[in-house]
Coordinates of C-alpha atoms (C1' of nucleotides) in Angstrom, one line a residue:
Chain A
M1 CA -14.3 23.4 -3.6
S2 CA -12.9 26.7 -2.5
Q3 CA -10.2 28.3 -4.5
T4 CA -9.0 30.5 -1.6
V5 CA -8.7 27.6 0.8
D6 CA -7.1 25.4 -1.9
R7 CA -4.4 28.0 -2.4
A8 CA -3.8 28.5 1.3
L9 CA -3.5 24.8 1.9
S10 CA -1.1 24.4 -1.0
I11 CA 1.3 26.6 0.9
L12 CA 1.8 24.1 3.7
P13 CA 3.5 21.3 1.8
L14 CA 5.5 24.0 0.0
L15 CA 6.8 25.2 3.3
A16 CA 7.4 21.7 4.5
E17 CA 10.2 21.5 2.0
G18 CA 11.8 24.3 3.8
P19 CA 11.4 28.0 4.7
A20 CA 10.3 30.3 1.9
D21 CA 9.9 34.0 1.6
L22 CA 6.8 35.9 0.3
G23 CA 8.0 36.1 -3.2
Q24 CA 8.8 32.4 -3.5
V25 CA 5.4 31.5 -2.1
A26 CA 3.6 33.8 -4.5
D27 CA 5.6 32.4 -7.4
R28 CA 4.9 28.8 -6.6
L29 CA 1.2 29.5 -6.1
G30 CA 1.0 31.6 -9.3
V31 CA -0.6 34.5 -7.5
H32 CA 0.2 38.1 -6.8
K33 CA 2.4 38.8 -3.8
S34 CA -0.4 40.7 -2.0
T35 CA -2.6 37.6 -2.3
A36 CA 0.1 35.3 -1.0
L37 CA 0.7 37.7 1.9
R38 CA -3.0 37.6 2.9
L39 CA -3.1 33.9 2.8
L40 CA 0.1 33.6 4.8
R41 CA -1.3 36.1 7.4
T42 CA -4.4 34.0 7.9
L43 CA -2.3 30.9 8.2
H44 CA -0.1 32.7 10.6
E45 CA -3.0 33.8 12.8
H46 CA -4.0 30.2 13.2
G47 CA -0.4 29.3 14.0
M48 CA -0.1 27.0 11.0
V49 CA 2.9 28.9 9.8
Y50 CA 5.7 30.7 11.7
R51 CA 7.7 33.7 10.7
Q52 CA 11.3 33.3 11.5
S53 CA 13.6 36.2 12.2
D54 CA 14.7 36.6 8.6
Q55 CA 11.1 37.1 7.8
R56 CA 10.8 33.8 5.9
Y57 CA 7.9 31.5 6.6
R58 CA 8.0 28.0 7.9
L59 CA 5.5 25.5 9.3
G60 CA 4.2 26.5 12.7
A61 CA 3.9 24.9 16.1
R62 CA 0.1 24.7 16.0
L63 CA 0.3 22.2 13.1
I64 CA 2.3 19.9 15.3
A65 CA 0.0 20.3 18.2
L66 CA -3.0 19.4 16.0
A67 CA -1.2 16.4 14.6
Q68 CA -0.5 15.2 18.1
E69 CA -4.2 15.4 19.0
A70 CA -5.1 13.7 15.8
M71 CA -3.0 10.7 16.6
E72 CA -4.3 10.5 20.2
N73 CA -7.8 10.3 18.8
L74 CA -7.0 7.2 16.8
D75 CA -8.5 4.5 19.1
I76 CA -6.6 1.7 17.4
R77 CA -3.5 3.2 18.6
E78 CA -4.6 3.3 22.2
I79 CA -5.8 -0.3 22.2
A80 CA -2.7 -1.6 20.4
H81 CA 0.0 0.2 22.4
P82 CA 0.2 -2.1 25.5
H83 CA 0.3 -5.1 23.2
L84 CA 3.2 -3.5 21.2
V85 CA 5.0 -2.9 24.4
R86 CA 4.5 -6.4 25.6
L87 CA 5.8 -7.8 22.3
N88 CA 8.8 -5.5 22.5
E89 CA 9.5 -6.8 26.0
Q90 CA 9.4 -10.4 24.7
C91 CA 11.5 -10.1 21.5
G92 CA 13.5 -6.9 22.2
H93 CA 13.2 -5.5 18.7
T94 CA 11.6 -2.4 17.3
V95 CA 7.8 -2.6 16.9
H96 CA 5.8 -0.5 14.6
L97 CA 2.1 0.2 14.1
A98 CA 0.8 1.6 10.8
V99 CA -2.4 2.6 9.1
Y100 CA -3.5 3.3 5.6
E101 CA -5.3 6.5 4.6
E102 CA -5.9 7.9 1.1
D103 CA -2.9 6.5 -0.8
E104 CA -0.5 6.8 2.1
V105 CA 0.7 4.5 4.9
L106 CA 1.7 6.1 8.1
Y107 CA 3.5 4.9 11.2
I108 CA 1.3 5.9 14.1
D109 CA 3.2 4.2 16.9
K110 CA 6.6 2.8 17.6
V111 CA 8.3 1.0 20.4
E112 CA 12.0 1.2 20.2
S113 CA 14.0 -1.6 21.6
R114 CA 17.0 0.1 23.1
Y115 CA 15.2 3.0 24.7
P116 CA 12.4 2.6 27.1
V117 CA 11.1 6.1 26.4
R118 CA 8.4 6.3 23.7
M119 CA 9.9 8.0 20.7
Y120 CA 7.7 10.2 18.5
S121 CA 10.6 11.0 16.2
R122 CA 9.6 8.9 13.3
I123 CA 5.9 8.6 14.0
G124 CA 3.8 10.3 11.4
K125 CA 6.3 9.8 8.6
P126 CA 4.9 8.2 5.5
V127 CA 6.4 4.7 5.0
A128 CA 8.1 3.4 1.9
I129 CA 4.8 2.2 0.5
T130 CA 6.1 -0.2 -2.1
V131 CA 8.4 -2.2 0.1
A132 CA 7.4 -1.9 3.8
A133 CA 5.8 -5.1 5.2
V134 CA 3.0 -3.1 6.9
A135 CA 2.2 -1.3 3.7
K136 CA 1.9 -4.6 1.8
L137 CA -0.6 -5.8 4.3
L138 CA -2.7 -2.7 4.3
L139 CA -2.8 -2.4 0.5
A140 CA -3.4 -6.1 0.0
D141 CA -6.7 -5.7 1.7
L142 CA -8.0 -3.0 -0.7
P143 CA -10.7 -3.8 -3.2
E144 CA -8.9 -5.1 -6.4
H145 CA -9.7 -2.0 -8.6
E146 CA -8.4 0.3 -5.9
R147 CA -5.3 -1.8 -5.5
R148 CA -4.6 -1.8 -9.2
A149 CA -5.2 1.9 -9.6
L150 CA -2.9 2.7 -6.7
A151 CA -0.2 0.4 -7.9
D152 CA -0.2 2.2 -11.2
K153 CA 0.0 5.5 -9.6
L154 CA 3.0 4.8 -7.3
D155 CA 6.7 5.3 -7.9
Y156 CA 8.9 2.3 -7.3
P157 CA 12.2 3.7 -6.0
L158 CA 15.0 1.2 -5.9
Y159 CA 16.2 1.6 -2.3
T160 CA 18.1 -1.7 -2.6
A161 CA 18.4 -4.5 -5.1
R162 CA 15.5 -6.2 -3.4
S163 CA 13.1 -3.3 -3.6
T164 CA 9.8 -4.0 -5.5
P165 CA 10.7 -2.8 -9.0
N166 CA 7.4 -2.1 -10.6
A167 CA 3.6 -2.3 -10.5
P168 CA 3.1 -5.9 -11.7
A169 CA 5.7 -7.2 -9.2
F170 CA 4.0 -5.2 -6.5
L171 CA 0.5 -6.6 -7.4
R172 CA 1.9 -10.1 -7.4
E173 CA 3.5 -9.5 -4.0
L174 CA 0.2 -8.1 -2.6
E175 CA -1.7 -11.2 -3.9
K176 CA 0.8 -13.4 -2.1
V177 CA 0.5 -11.4 1.1
R178 CA -3.3 -11.4 0.8
E179 CA -3.3 -15.2 0.7
Q180 CA -0.8 -15.9 3.4
G181 CA -2.1 -13.3 5.8
W182 CA 1.3 -11.9 6.8
A183 CA 4.2 -10.0 5.1
T184 CA 7.9 -9.5 5.2
D185 CA 10.4 -6.9 4.0
L186 CA 13.8 -8.5 3.7
G187 CA 16.2 -5.8 2.9
G188 CA 13.8 -4.1 0.5
H189 CA 14.1 -0.7 2.1
E190 CA 17.5 -0.7 3.7
E191 CA 19.9 -3.5 2.9
S192 CA 20.5 -4.6 6.4
I193 CA 17.0 -4.4 7.9
N194 CA 14.4 -7.1 7.9
C195 CA 10.8 -6.8 9.0
V196 CA 8.0 -9.3 9.6
A197 CA 4.4 -8.0 9.9
A198 CA 0.9 -9.1 10.6
P199 CA -2.5 -7.5 10.0
I200 CA -5.0 -6.1 12.6
R201 CA -8.6 -6.6 11.6
G202 CA -11.9 -5.0 12.6
A203 CA -15.1 -6.8 13.4
D204 CA -15.9 -7.0 9.7
G205 CA -12.6 -8.7 8.9
R206 CA -11.2 -5.7 7.1
V207 CA -7.6 -4.7 7.8
V208 CA -7.6 -1.6 9.9
A209 CA -3.9 -1.5 10.8
A210 CA -0.7 -3.5 10.6
M211 CA 2.1 -4.1 12.9
S212 CA 5.7 -5.2 12.4
V213 CA 8.9 -6.2 14.1
S214 CA 12.1 -4.9 12.6
A215 CA 15.7 -5.7 13.3
P216 CA 19.0 -5.3 11.5
N217 CA 20.6 -8.5 10.4
V218 CA 23.7 -7.8 12.4
V219 CA 21.5 -8.6 15.4
V220 CA 19.3 -11.4 14.1
T221 CA 19.3 -13.2 10.8
A222 CA 16.2 -13.1 8.6
D223 CA 15.4 -16.7 9.5
E224 CA 15.6 -15.9 13.2
L225 CA 13.3 -12.9 12.7
L226 CA 10.9 -15.1 10.8
S227 CA 10.7 -17.5 13.7
L228 CA 9.0 -14.6 15.6
L229 CA 6.1 -14.7 13.1
P230 CA 3.8 -16.8 15.3
L231 CA 4.3 -14.4 18.2
V232 CA 3.7 -11.4 15.9
R233 CA 0.6 -12.9 14.5
R234 CA -0.8 -13.8 17.9
T235 CA -0.2 -10.3 19.1
A236 CA -1.9 -8.8 16.1
D237 CA -4.9 -11.2 16.6
D238 CA -5.1 -10.2 20.2
I239 CA -5.3 -6.5 19.2
S240 CA -7.9 -7.4 16.5
G241 CA -10.0 -9.2 19.1
E242 CA -9.9 -6.3 21.5
Y243 CA -10.5 -3.7 18.8
S244 CA -13.6 -5.5 17.4
G245 CA -14.9 -6.1 20.9
R246 CA -14.6 -9.8 21.0
T247 CA -12.4 -9.8 24.0
S248 CA -11.6 -7.3 26.7
A249 CA -8.2 -6.0 27.5
K250 CA -8.1 -8.0 30.7
G251 CA -8.8 -11.3 28.9
T252 CA -5.5 -11.4 27.2
V253 CA -2.5 -12.2 29.3
Chain B
M1 CA -7.0 38.2 6.3
S2 CA -9.1 35.8 4.4
Q3 CA -12.5 34.9 5.8
T4 CA -12.8 31.7 3.8
V5 CA -9.4 30.4 4.9
D6 CA -10.1 31.5 8.4
R7 CA -13.2 29.4 8.6
A8 CA -11.5 26.4 7.0
L9 CA -8.7 26.5 9.5
S10 CA -11.1 26.9 12.4
I11 CA -12.4 23.5 11.5
L12 CA -9.2 21.8 12.3
P13 CA -9.0 22.4 16.1
L14 CA -12.6 21.6 16.2
L15 CA -12.0 18.2 14.7
A16 CA -9.0 17.7 17.0
E17 CA -11.5 17.4 19.8
G18 CA -12.9 14.4 18.1
P19 CA -14.7 13.3 15.0
A20 CA -17.7 15.5 13.9
D21 CA -20.4 15.3 11.2
L22 CA -21.3 18.0 8.7
G23 CA -24.1 19.5 10.8
Q24 CA -21.9 19.8 13.9
V25 CA -19.1 21.5 11.9
A26 CA -21.6 23.9 10.3
D27 CA -23.1 24.8 13.7
R28 CA -19.8 25.4 15.4
L29 CA -18.6 27.6 12.5
G30 CA -21.9 29.4 12.3
V31 CA -22.3 28.9 8.6
H32 CA -24.7 27.1 6.3
K33 CA -24.3 23.4 5.9
S34 CA -23.4 23.7 2.2
T35 CA -20.6 26.2 3.1
A36 CA -19.2 23.8 5.6
L37 CA -19.4 21.0 3.1
R38 CA -17.4 22.9 0.6
L39 CA -14.7 23.8 3.1
L40 CA -14.5 20.2 4.3
R41 CA -14.2 19.0 0.7
T42 CA -11.3 21.3 0.1
L43 CA -9.6 20.2 3.3
H44 CA -10.3 16.6 2.3
E45 CA -8.6 17.0 -1.1
H46 CA -5.5 18.2 0.7
G47 CA -5.6 15.3 3.0
M48 CA -6.1 17.5 6.0
V49 CA -9.3 15.8 7.0
Y50 CA -10.4 12.3 6.5
R51 CA -13.8 10.9 6.2
Q52 CA -14.3 7.8 8.2
S53 CA -16.7 5.0 7.4
D54 CA -19.6 6.5 9.4
Q55 CA -19.2 9.7 7.2
R56 CA -17.9 11.7 10.1
Y57 CA -14.8 13.8 9.6
R58 CA -11.6 13.6 11.6
L59 CA -8.1 15.0 11.1
G60 CA -6.2 13.5 8.2
A61 CA -2.9 11.8 7.6
R62 CA -1.4 14.6 5.6
L63 CA -1.6 16.8 8.7
I64 CA 0.4 14.3 10.7
A65 CA 2.9 13.9 7.9
L66 CA 3.3 17.7 7.5
A67 CA 3.8 18.1 11.3
Q68 CA 6.4 15.5 11.2
E69 CA 8.3 17.4 8.6
A70 CA 7.8 20.7 10.4
M71 CA 9.3 19.2 13.6
E72 CA 12.3 17.9 11.8
N73 CA 12.9 21.3 10.3
L74 CA 12.2 23.2 13.5
D75 CA 13.9 21.2 16.1
I76 CA 17.5 20.9 15.0
R77 CA 18.3 24.6 15.1
E78 CA 16.8 25.2 18.5
I79 CA 18.3 22.1 20.0
A80 CA 21.7 22.8 18.5
H81 CA 22.0 26.5 19.3
P82 CA 23.0 26.3 23.0
H83 CA 25.6 23.7 22.1
L84 CA 27.0 25.9 19.4
V85 CA 27.3 28.8 21.8
R86 CA 29.0 26.6 24.3
L87 CA 31.5 25.4 21.7
N88 CA 32.2 29.0 20.7
E89 CA 32.8 29.9 24.3
Q90 CA 35.4 27.1 24.5
C91 CA 37.3 27.6 21.3
G92 CA 36.5 31.2 20.4
H93 CA 36.1 30.6 16.7
T94 CA 33.1 30.9 14.3
V95 CA 30.7 28.0 14.6
H96 CA 28.2 27.1 11.8
L97 CA 25.2 24.9 11.6
A98 CA 24.1 23.7 8.1
V99 CA 21.4 21.5 6.5
Y100 CA 20.9 20.1 3.1
E101 CA 17.9 21.1 1.1
E102 CA 17.1 20.4 -2.5
D103 CA 20.5 20.4 -4.1
E104 CA 21.7 23.1 -1.8
V105 CA 23.4 23.4 1.6
L106 CA 22.3 26.2 3.8
Y107 CA 23.7 27.7 6.9
I108 CA 20.9 27.8 9.4
D109 CA 22.8 29.1 12.4
K110 CA 26.0 30.8 13.2
V111 CA 27.9 32.0 16.2
E112 CA 30.4 34.7 15.5
S113 CA 34.1 34.4 16.3
R114 CA 35.3 36.4 19.3
Y115 CA 38.4 37.3 17.3
P116 CA 38.3 40.6 15.4
V117 CA 38.9 38.8 12.0
R118 CA 35.7 37.3 10.9
M119 CA 34.8 35.4 7.9
Y120 CA 31.9 36.4 5.7
S121 CA 28.8 34.2 5.8
R122 CA 25.2 34.6 6.3
I123 CA 22.5 32.4 7.8
G124 CA 20.2 31.2 5.1
K125 CA 22.8 31.6 2.4
P126 CA 23.8 28.7 0.2
V127 CA 27.3 27.5 1.1
A128 CA 30.0 26.7 -1.5
I129 CA 28.7 23.2 -1.9
T130 CA 31.8 21.7 -3.5
V131 CA 34.3 22.7 -0.9
A132 CA 32.6 23.5 2.4
A133 CA 33.3 20.9 5.1
V134 CA 29.6 20.9 6.2
A135 CA 28.5 20.4 2.6
K136 CA 30.7 17.3 2.2
L137 CA 29.2 15.7 5.3
L138 CA 25.7 16.3 4.2
L139 CA 26.2 15.2 0.7
A140 CA 28.3 12.2 1.7
D141 CA 25.2 10.8 3.5
L142 CA 23.0 10.9 0.4
P143 CA 22.1 7.6 -1.4
E144 CA 24.8 6.9 -3.9
H145 CA 22.7 7.6 -7.0
E146 CA 21.6 10.9 -5.7
R147 CA 25.1 11.8 -4.7
R148 CA 26.4 10.9 -8.2
A149 CA 23.6 12.8 -10.0
L150 CA 24.2 15.9 -7.9
A151 CA 27.9 15.7 -8.4
D152 CA 27.4 15.7 -12.1
K153 CA 25.0 18.7 -11.9
L154 CA 27.3 20.9 -9.9
D155 CA 29.7 23.6 -11.1
Y156 CA 33.2 23.4 -9.6
P157 CA 34.4 27.0 -9.3
L158 CA 38.1 27.3 -8.5
Y159 CA 37.9 29.6 -5.5
T160 CA 41.5 28.7 -4.7
A161 CA 44.2 26.3 -5.8
R162 CA 42.8 23.8 -3.3
S163 CA 39.2 23.9 -4.4
T164 CA 37.6 20.6 -5.5
P165 CA 38.3 20.7 -9.3
N166 CA 35.6 18.3 -10.7
A167 CA 33.0 15.6 -10.1
P168 CA 35.3 12.6 -9.7
A169 CA 37.5 14.3 -7.2
F170 CA 34.4 15.4 -5.3
L171 CA 32.9 11.9 -5.2
R172 CA 36.2 10.5 -4.0
E173 CA 36.3 13.2 -1.3
L174 CA 32.7 12.4 -0.3
E175 CA 33.6 8.7 0.0
K176 CA 36.5 9.5 2.3
V177 CA 34.3 11.8 4.4
R178 CA 31.7 9.1 4.6
E179 CA 34.1 6.6 6.0
Q180 CA 35.9 8.8 8.5
G181 CA 32.8 10.5 9.8
W182 CA 34.2 14.1 9.7
A183 CA 35.4 16.6 7.2
T184 CA 37.7 19.5 6.7
D185 CA 38.0 22.4 4.3
L186 CA 41.6 23.6 4.3
G187 CA 41.7 26.8 2.2
G188 CA 39.4 25.4 -0.4
H189 CA 37.0 28.3 -0.3
E190 CA 39.2 31.2 0.8
E191 CA 42.9 30.8 0.8
S192 CA 43.4 31.7 4.5
I193 CA 40.4 30.0 6.0
N194 CA 40.2 26.5 7.4
C195 CA 37.2 24.5 8.7
V196 CA 36.7 21.3 10.6
A197 CA 33.2 19.8 10.7
A198 CA 31.2 16.9 12.2
P199 CA 27.8 15.4 11.4
I200 CA 24.7 15.5 13.5
R201 CA 22.5 12.4 13.1
G202 CA 18.9 11.7 13.8
A203 CA 17.5 8.6 15.6
D204 CA 17.8 6.6 12.4
G205 CA 21.4 7.4 11.9
R206 CA 21.0 9.6 8.9
V207 CA 22.8 12.9 8.8
V208 CA 20.3 15.7 9.5
A209 CA 22.7 18.6 9.8
A210 CA 26.4 19.4 10.1
M211 CA 28.4 21.8 12.2
S212 CA 31.8 23.3 11.7
V213 CA 34.4 25.5 13.4
S214 CA 36.1 27.9 11.1
A215 CA 39.2 30.1 11.6
P216 CA 41.6 32.1 9.5
N217 CA 45.1 30.8 9.6
V218 CA 46.4 34.1 10.8
V219 CA 44.7 33.2 14.1
V220 CA 45.4 29.4 14.3
T221 CA 47.2 27.1 12.0
A222 CA 45.4 24.2 10.3
D223 CA 47.0 21.8 12.7
E224 CA 45.9 23.7 15.7
L225 CA 42.4 23.8 14.3
L226 CA 42.4 20.0 13.7
S227 CA 43.3 19.5 17.3
L228 CA 39.8 20.8 18.0
L229 CA 38.3 17.9 16.1
P230 CA 37.5 15.7 19.2
L231 CA 35.7 18.7 20.8
V232 CA 33.7 19.3 17.6
R233 CA 32.8 15.7 17.3
R234 CA 31.7 15.5 20.9
T235 CA 29.5 18.5 20.5
A236 CA 27.9 17.1 17.4
D237 CA 27.3 13.8 19.1
D238 CA 25.7 15.6 22.1
I239 CA 23.4 17.4 19.7
S240 CA 22.6 14.1 17.9
G241 CA 21.8 12.5 21.2
E242 CA 19.5 15.3 22.3
Y243 CA 17.8 15.5 18.9
S244 CA 17.1 11.9 18.7
G245 CA 15.7 11.8 22.2
R246 CA 18.4 9.7 23.8
T247 CA 19.4 12.4 26.2
S248 CA 17.5 15.5 27.4
A249 CA 18.6 19.1 27.5
K250 CA 20.5 20.1 30.5
G251 CA 18.2 21.7 33.2
T252 CA 15.1 19.9 32.0
V253 CA 14.1 17.0 34.2
Chain C
dA1 C1' -45.2 -0.8 4.1
dA2 C1' -45.8 3.9 4.8
dT3 C1' -44.2 8.1 6.8
dG4 C1' -41.6 11.5 9.0
dG5 C1' -37.2 13.3 10.1
dA6 C1' -32.3 13.8 9.9
dC7 C1' -28.5 14.3 7.0
dG8 C1' -25.6 15.0 2.9
dT9 C1' -25.7 16.9 -1.5
dT10 C1' -26.5 20.1 -5.6
dG11 C1' -27.9 24.3 -8.8
dC12 C1' -28.4 28.9 -8.6
dA13 C1' -28.8 34.1 -7.9
dT14 C1' -26.7 37.5 -5.2
dG15 C1' -23.3 40.4 -3.2
dA16 C1' -19.5 39.9 0.0
dC17 C1' -14.9 39.6 -0.4
dA18 C1' -10.6 37.9 -2.5
dT19 C1' -7.9 39.5 -6.1
dG20 C1' -4.4 42.2 -8.8
dC21 C1' -2.7 46.7 -9.5
dA22 C1' 0.0 50.5 -8.3
dA23 C1' 2.3 53.1 -5.1
dC24 C1' 4.9 53.5 -0.8
dG25 C1' 8.6 52.6 2.6
dA26 C1' 12.4 50.0 4.3
dC27 C1' 16.4 47.7 3.7
dC28 C1' 20.6 46.3 1.4
dG29 C1' 24.4 46.4 -1.8
dA30 C1' 26.9 49.1 -5.2
Chain D
dT1 C1' 23.8 58.7 -2.8
dC2 C1' 21.4 55.8 -5.8
dG3 C1' 19.1 51.8 -7.8
dG4 C1' 17.1 47.4 -6.8
dT5 C1' 14.6 44.2 -4.1
dC6 C1' 11.1 43.0 -0.9
dG7 C1' 7.2 43.5 2.2
dT8 C1' 3.2 46.2 2.8
dT9 C1' -1.2 48.9 2.0
dG10 C1' -5.5 51.1 -0.1
dC11 C1' -8.5 50.6 -3.7
dA12 C1' -11.6 49.4 -7.8
dT13 C1' -13.1 45.4 -10.0
dG14 C1' -15.5 41.1 -10.8
dT15 C1' -14.7 36.5 -9.3
dC16 C1' -16.2 33.3 -6.4
dA17 C1' -17.9 31.9 -1.8
dT18 C1' -22.3 32.1 0.3
dG19 C1' -27.0 30.9 1.8
dC20 C1' -31.3 29.3 0.1
dA21 C1' -34.3 25.9 -1.3
dA22 C1' -35.1 21.6 -3.3
dC23 C1' -33.8 16.7 -3.9
dG24 C1' -32.1 11.9 -2.7
dT25 C1' -31.2 8.7 0.8
dC26 C1' -31.1 6.3 4.9
dC27 C1' -33.2 5.1 9.4
dA28 C1' -36.5 4.8 13.0
dT29 C1' -41.1 5.0 14.0
dT30 C1' -46.1 3.9 13.4

DNA sequence: AATGGACGTTGCATGACATGCAACGACCGA
DNA sequence: TCGGTCGTTGCATGTCATGCAACGTCCATT
């Protein structure tokens, strides 16, 4: 691996925390100022970082544009979207689509109940991996050794009293999710929010994505939300079928 | 500028067009396969590219996550600025915009008072975290354990007789601010200066920034300044709406 | 089965180039 | 006016990125 590139890329998450000046970047990288300057200049030429008026650096617009393109290239997203919209029309709640990649789970699509306009605001954000229903489904499908290794590596923040507290509890939960083929998050992330989720599978049966319906319990109780499970699972299965080529888009009404 | 980093970054827009294998990347870059391999490996370690099951590379999840953070950092100031200017035109006083970042509260924008008497502050400078109205709003929104931990860590300098004296008093004040949804600083930082502040919230309801109007009491009394509260809150809500995508900026269709 | 080709991967010798140093200029606060 | 901080630049050094060639593997073809 390349030391120079490694250093340059290390600057990006550093700047994601907030703007930083040259000296701060150099310190955090453990290199000379002039070295940091050259790296930042190169990043700047590619638009990955932006230099604001006070001369401090922050992440650049090009990064955002690239990420947009990256998401549009995910074909699961394209296939799933109309199904998510239809589900949203039927139940009225927020619908999420998420994928797993290298120790992270990301929301890649969202249909917000109250607003017809597609919102990108939260898309791309890593989800609370230890409690989110979609995360459980995606991790439950990993080979056992990977699952175990990942569970040990994770932090288990106690968002609420119902958050998954530690690795053993998480592994037990994943086992349960694996067997039943669906998952919930009942107030594990935010006290008043419940989710119910179902997996989307590829032709080989492996889970390629997961979708969920979320609603605050001031709108519907957990039981009422759970009654949507058959509908959620059917939607997920429809997407699975289309993604793996078993059915066409037109076939599902 | 660094040749190695330059080449590595050139891979990203290339992959944005769609997945590519090692040979294609090497060709497009005009380098040897082994060179391209090393660059891709480094990118991979940082999560910027992802290797899908057919061994082809595509843009990775970390890129999307980074972009998400970048947007959240970039947007608020740009969106807020015209609103701040308009508010300043209406009331004539100094207007501040601040965000919370790693145990600090920073001013990220400021519109100067039209009155000759101006208060000292600088964009990018940490605010007096224990007394500033914007700081109270931003800290009041933190999860309780973080709030408590931070309150214990802070110093409580007695700028004036009305400065917050210690952690318990600060936590009580934060609780009050949290409930009422706005905050003031009446001579807590400088004897003669009063502020009134309101929170700006993202789509998920969390406080992403705070804005305030400040004026010395030789210009307006505290009561007169407080009468501006509805206007300040309305401005903050307008910014919140635009930031979270519920409304669009004026002039854009 | 056998063979050829395409592709990813790995040590290695070479020199291109990234690095740290020191010096300079600009800016800010005292 | 002066000292201090910060960004910037030219340069000598040697680190480290590079291309080469060889190897392993997987398919498709014969």
